[in-house]
Structure formats: structure tokens, C-alpha cells
Coordinates of C-alpha atoms in Angstrom, one line a residue:
Y298 CA 51.5 99.5 88.8
Q299 CA 51.8 95.5 88.2
A300 CA 55.7 94.3 87.2
H301 CA 53.6 94.0 83.2
E302 CA 52.3 97.4 83.9
Y303 CA 55.2 99.2 84.5
P304 CA 56.7 101.7 81.7
L305 CA 60.0 100.0 81.7
A306 CA 59.2 96.3 82.0
R307 CA 56.5 97.0 78.7
A308 CA 59.4 98.5 77.0
A309 CA 61.8 95.3 78.1
I310 CA 60.3 93.2 77.6
D311 CA 57.6 94.0 75.1
G312 CA 59.5 96.3 73.0
E313 CA 57.2 98.7 73.4
V314 CA 58.7 102.6 73.0
I315 CA 57.4 105.2 75.5
E316 CA 57.4 108.2 75.6
R317 CA 56.6 110.9 77.5
E318 CA 54.4 109.0 79.9
L319 CA 53.4 109.8 83.2
L320 CA 54.1 107.8 86.2
R321 CA 53.1 108.6 89.9
Y322 CA 55.6 107.3 92.3
V323 CA 56.1 108.2 96.4
R324 CA 59.4 108.7 97.6
G325 CA 61.0 107.4 101.0
D326 CA 59.7 110.5 102.5
G327 CA 56.0 109.3 101.3
R328 CA 55.2 112.3 99.1
M329 CA 53.6 112.1 95.9
V330 CA 55.7 113.0 92.2
I331 CA 55.1 112.9 89.2
L332 CA 57.4 111.2 86.3
E333 CA 57.6 111.6 82.8
F334 CA 58.7 108.6 81.5
N335 CA 60.9 107.7 78.1
A336 CA 61.9 104.2 77.9
S337 CA 62.5 102.0 74.8
R338 CA 64.4 99.1 74.0
V339 CA 67.9 98.2 72.0
T340 CA 70.2 95.6 71.3
G341 CA 74.0 96.3 73.4
P342 CA 77.1 95.3 72.5
D343 CA 76.5 92.0 73.4
G344 CA 74.1 91.7 71.2
K345 CA 71.4 91.0 73.8
P346 CA 68.0 93.1 74.6
V347 CA 68.5 96.2 76.7
A348 CA 66.4 98.1 78.1
I349 CA 67.2 102.6 78.6
C350 CA 64.9 104.8 80.1
S351 CA 65.0 108.5 81.7
Y352 CA 62.8 110.3 83.7
Q353 CA 61.9 113.8 84.6
D354 CA 60.3 115.1 87.3
V355 CA 57.7 117.4 86.4
T356 CA 55.3 117.8 90.0
K357 CA 55.8 121.3 90.1
D358 CA 54.6 121.9 86.1
H359 CA 51.5 119.6 86.5
E360 CA 50.7 121.1 89.9
A361 CA 51.4 124.6 88.3
Q362 CA 48.4 123.2 85.7
R363 CA 46.3 122.3 87.9
A364 CA 46.7 125.7 89.9
L365 CA 45.7 128.0 86.4
R366 CA 42.6 125.1 85.7
E367 CA 41.3 126.2 89.1
A368 CA 41.5 129.6 89.6
A369 CA 40.2 129.6 85.6
E370 CA 37.1 128.0 87.0
R371 CA 36.7 130.4 90.2
I372 CA 36.6 133.0 87.3
D373 CA 34.1 131.2 85.3
V374 CA 31.8 130.3 88.0
A375 CA 32.4 134.6 89.4
L376 CA 31.6 136.1 85.8
D377 CA 28.5 133.5 85.5
A378 CA 27.3 134.8 88.9
G379 CA 27.4 138.5 88.6
A380 CA 26.8 140.7 85.6
T381 CA 29.7 140.7 83.9
V382 CA 29.5 141.1 80.6
G383 CA 32.7 139.9 80.0
T384 CA 36.2 140.3 79.7
W385 CA 39.3 141.1 77.0
V386 CA 42.7 141.8 76.5
W387 CA 43.9 145.3 73.8
H388 CA 47.6 144.2 72.1
L389 CA 48.1 147.6 72.2
A390 CA 51.6 147.1 69.5
D391 CA 49.1 145.3 66.8
D392 CA 46.0 147.4 67.5
L393 CA 44.4 143.8 68.7
F394 CA 41.8 143.7 70.5
T395 CA 40.6 140.2 71.8
A396 CA 37.6 139.0 73.8
D397 CA 35.5 136.0 75.4
E398 CA 32.4 134.4 74.7
R399 CA 30.4 136.7 76.6
F400 CA 31.9 140.0 75.5
A401 CA 31.1 138.9 72.3
T402 CA 27.6 137.8 73.4
F403 CA 26.7 141.4 74.5
F404 CA 27.8 143.4 71.9
G405 CA 26.6 140.6 69.1
L406 CA 30.1 139.9 67.8
D407 CA 31.4 136.9 66.4
T408 CA 33.1 134.6 69.0
E409 CA 35.3 132.9 66.7
R410 CA 36.6 136.9 65.3
C411 CA 36.7 137.6 68.7
R412 CA 38.7 135.3 69.5
A413 CA 41.2 135.6 67.4
G414 CA 41.1 139.5 67.3
F415 CA 40.2 142.7 65.3
P416 CA 40.7 146.6 65.7
S417 CA 39.5 148.4 69.0
G418 CA 38.0 150.7 67.0
E419 CA 35.3 148.3 66.3
V420 CA 34.6 148.4 69.9
L421 CA 34.6 151.8 70.6
D422 CA 31.3 151.7 67.6
F423 CA 29.4 150.7 70.4
V424 CA 30.2 153.7 72.4
H425 CA 27.1 156.3 73.2
P426 CA 28.5 159.1 70.7
E427 CA 28.3 161.6 73.7
D428 CA 30.4 159.2 75.9
R429 CA 33.5 158.7 73.9
P430 CA 35.3 162.1 74.3
A431 CA 35.6 160.9 77.8
L432 CA 36.2 157.0 77.7
L433 CA 39.0 158.1 75.0
A434 CA 40.6 160.7 77.3
A435 CA 40.6 158.4 80.3
I436 CA 42.0 155.8 77.7
E437 CA 44.8 158.0 76.8
E438 CA 45.5 159.6 80.6
V439 CA 45.9 155.4 81.9
F440 CA 48.0 154.8 78.7
A441 CA 50.6 158.1 80.5
R442 CA 50.8 156.5 83.7
G443 CA 50.0 152.6 82.7
G444 CA 48.3 151.3 86.0
A445 CA 44.8 150.8 86.9
Y446 CA 42.2 152.1 85.2
R447 CA 38.6 152.3 85.7
H448 CA 35.4 154.3 84.0
Q449 CA 31.6 154.0 82.8
Y450 CA 30.3 154.4 79.8
R451 CA 26.9 154.1 78.0
V452 CA 26.7 151.5 74.8
M453 CA 24.9 151.2 72.2
Q454 CA 23.3 148.1 72.0
P455 CA 22.1 146.0 68.5
H456 CA 18.7 145.4 69.8
G457 CA 17.3 147.4 72.6
A458 CA 18.2 150.4 74.8
D459 CA 21.4 151.7 75.6
R460 CA 23.4 149.8 78.4
W461 CA 25.5 151.5 81.5
V462 CA 28.9 149.5 81.6
D463 CA 32.0 149.7 83.8
A464 CA 35.0 149.2 83.2
S465 CA 37.9 148.1 84.3
G466 CA 41.2 147.0 83.9
R467 CA 45.2 147.6 83.7
V468 CA 47.7 149.2 81.5
E469 CA 51.2 147.2 81.5
L470 CA 53.9 149.2 80.8
D471 CA 57.4 148.0 78.9
A472 CA 60.8 148.8 79.7
S473 CA 60.5 152.6 78.5
G474 CA 57.8 153.1 79.6
K475 CA 55.3 152.8 76.4
A476 CA 51.6 151.0 77.5
V477 CA 51.8 147.3 75.7
R478 CA 48.9 145.0 76.9
F479 CA 45.6 146.2 78.6
P480 CA 43.2 143.4 80.2
G481 CA 40.2 144.3 81.6
V482 CA 36.7 143.4 82.1
I483 CA 32.7 145.4 81.9
V484 CA 29.9 144.9 83.7
D485 CA 26.7 146.0 83.5
V486 CA 25.6 148.3 86.2
T487 CA 22.3 149.8 83.8
A488 CA 20.2 149.1 86.5
W489 CA 22.8 150.2 89.2
K490 CA 22.4 153.5 87.5
Q491 CA 18.7 153.8 86.9
S492 CA 18.2 153.0 90.8
E493 CA 20.5 156.1 91.6
E494 CA 18.5 158.4 89.1
A495 CA 15.6 157.2 90.3
R496 CA 16.9 158.2 93.8
G497 CA 17.9 161.5 92.6
L498 CA 14.4 162.0 91.0
L499 CA 12.9 161.4 94.5
M500 CA 15.2 163.9 96.5
R501 CA 14.7 166.6 94.1
E502 CA 11.0 165.9 94.3
V503 CA 11.3 166.0 98.7
D504 CA 13.6 169.1 98.2
H505 CA 10.7 171.0 96.4

């Protein structure tokens, strides 16, 4: 910083009001810290202008935010590289099901509505009728105990053949043991299922 660029100098000389400006500062031990700076110019008891300031070390907050951004970027890269259909969060208290853009595209749903949330029953409507009883039983079981969940079933596509998906997630319980939140991810395993069926058919032919 040049002297005239320093927030306190701008407040004292120019009368600028500085609000929550970030300032990087190298401490005596060489460590870089990030300060949130506030400053303004007021009139002192003797009638002369006086600059007052306050600052807060927000280094940890910014490091945490950066770590979250980097983690989110890594997740996006992983999702783009694989066969992931999408991610969801089911808020159980008000039966609000939210999902990302990939999920919306796969199921032919409105992206903004998926972000805002909708009743979970609308998602179950996409599940193949033959697979719904087992899926509901698996959900009921994980709601009772909490923890990890995984289940495979077929989903009906708006256009085209049914697809096999592998859904996995984790049910969070409150202090009373009631299920309150259910985040998860869905992966398209249709190709794997078709390969598995082909291998099964081949083995039956060999046995025959």
C-alpha cells in the first residue's frame, strides 16, 4: 500500500467512510493475515478532525470459505467426470426435496424448482412401479436407524428406456432419534446392469 491508499489515511485525509474493507497485513513473524477494516473521520473535542478505526482478524473465516469453494470445485469436477445423475437433500421436517441441476436434467424437472424444493412424492413417481415397494422399505429402514443408505432401482425417463440408478446417502437424526435430513447422490448404473445381465446370460448358456 502507498500511504494515500491505506484505509486509515483515506479516512483521515479524504474523509472517506471505510466499511468492512479487507486488508492483507504481514505480521512480525512473517504470517499473512486478513483484516476487516472500518474507519471514518469525526470532529474531536477541540474541533479538529480525528480518524477513528477498528479492525478484526478474519483470516480463519476467509481460509474456511476458500476451503469450501475448493471442495465444491473438486466435487463438481468429480461429478462431471463420472456417471453421477445428481445430488439431493431431503429436508424431512417439511418434506422438502431439493436437488441440483444434474438431477433436474436427468429427471426432466425444472431446475429452479429443484433448487427451491418440492414434495418428495413427486420423485417417487419416477421410480418404476415394480421397484417402489423395495425402495420405500429401504427408506423406512434407514429412517429408523439413521446413518448410511444405499439402494438400486429403475427410474422411468420422460423420453426413452428406463434407467438403473444407484442411490446412496446418509440420514441424519436429531437428539430424539428422529430422521431430520437426508442428503445423497444418484449414479447411473444402467451400463453396468446391462453388462451384468449379459454376463449372466452367457454363464447360463455355458452351463447349458
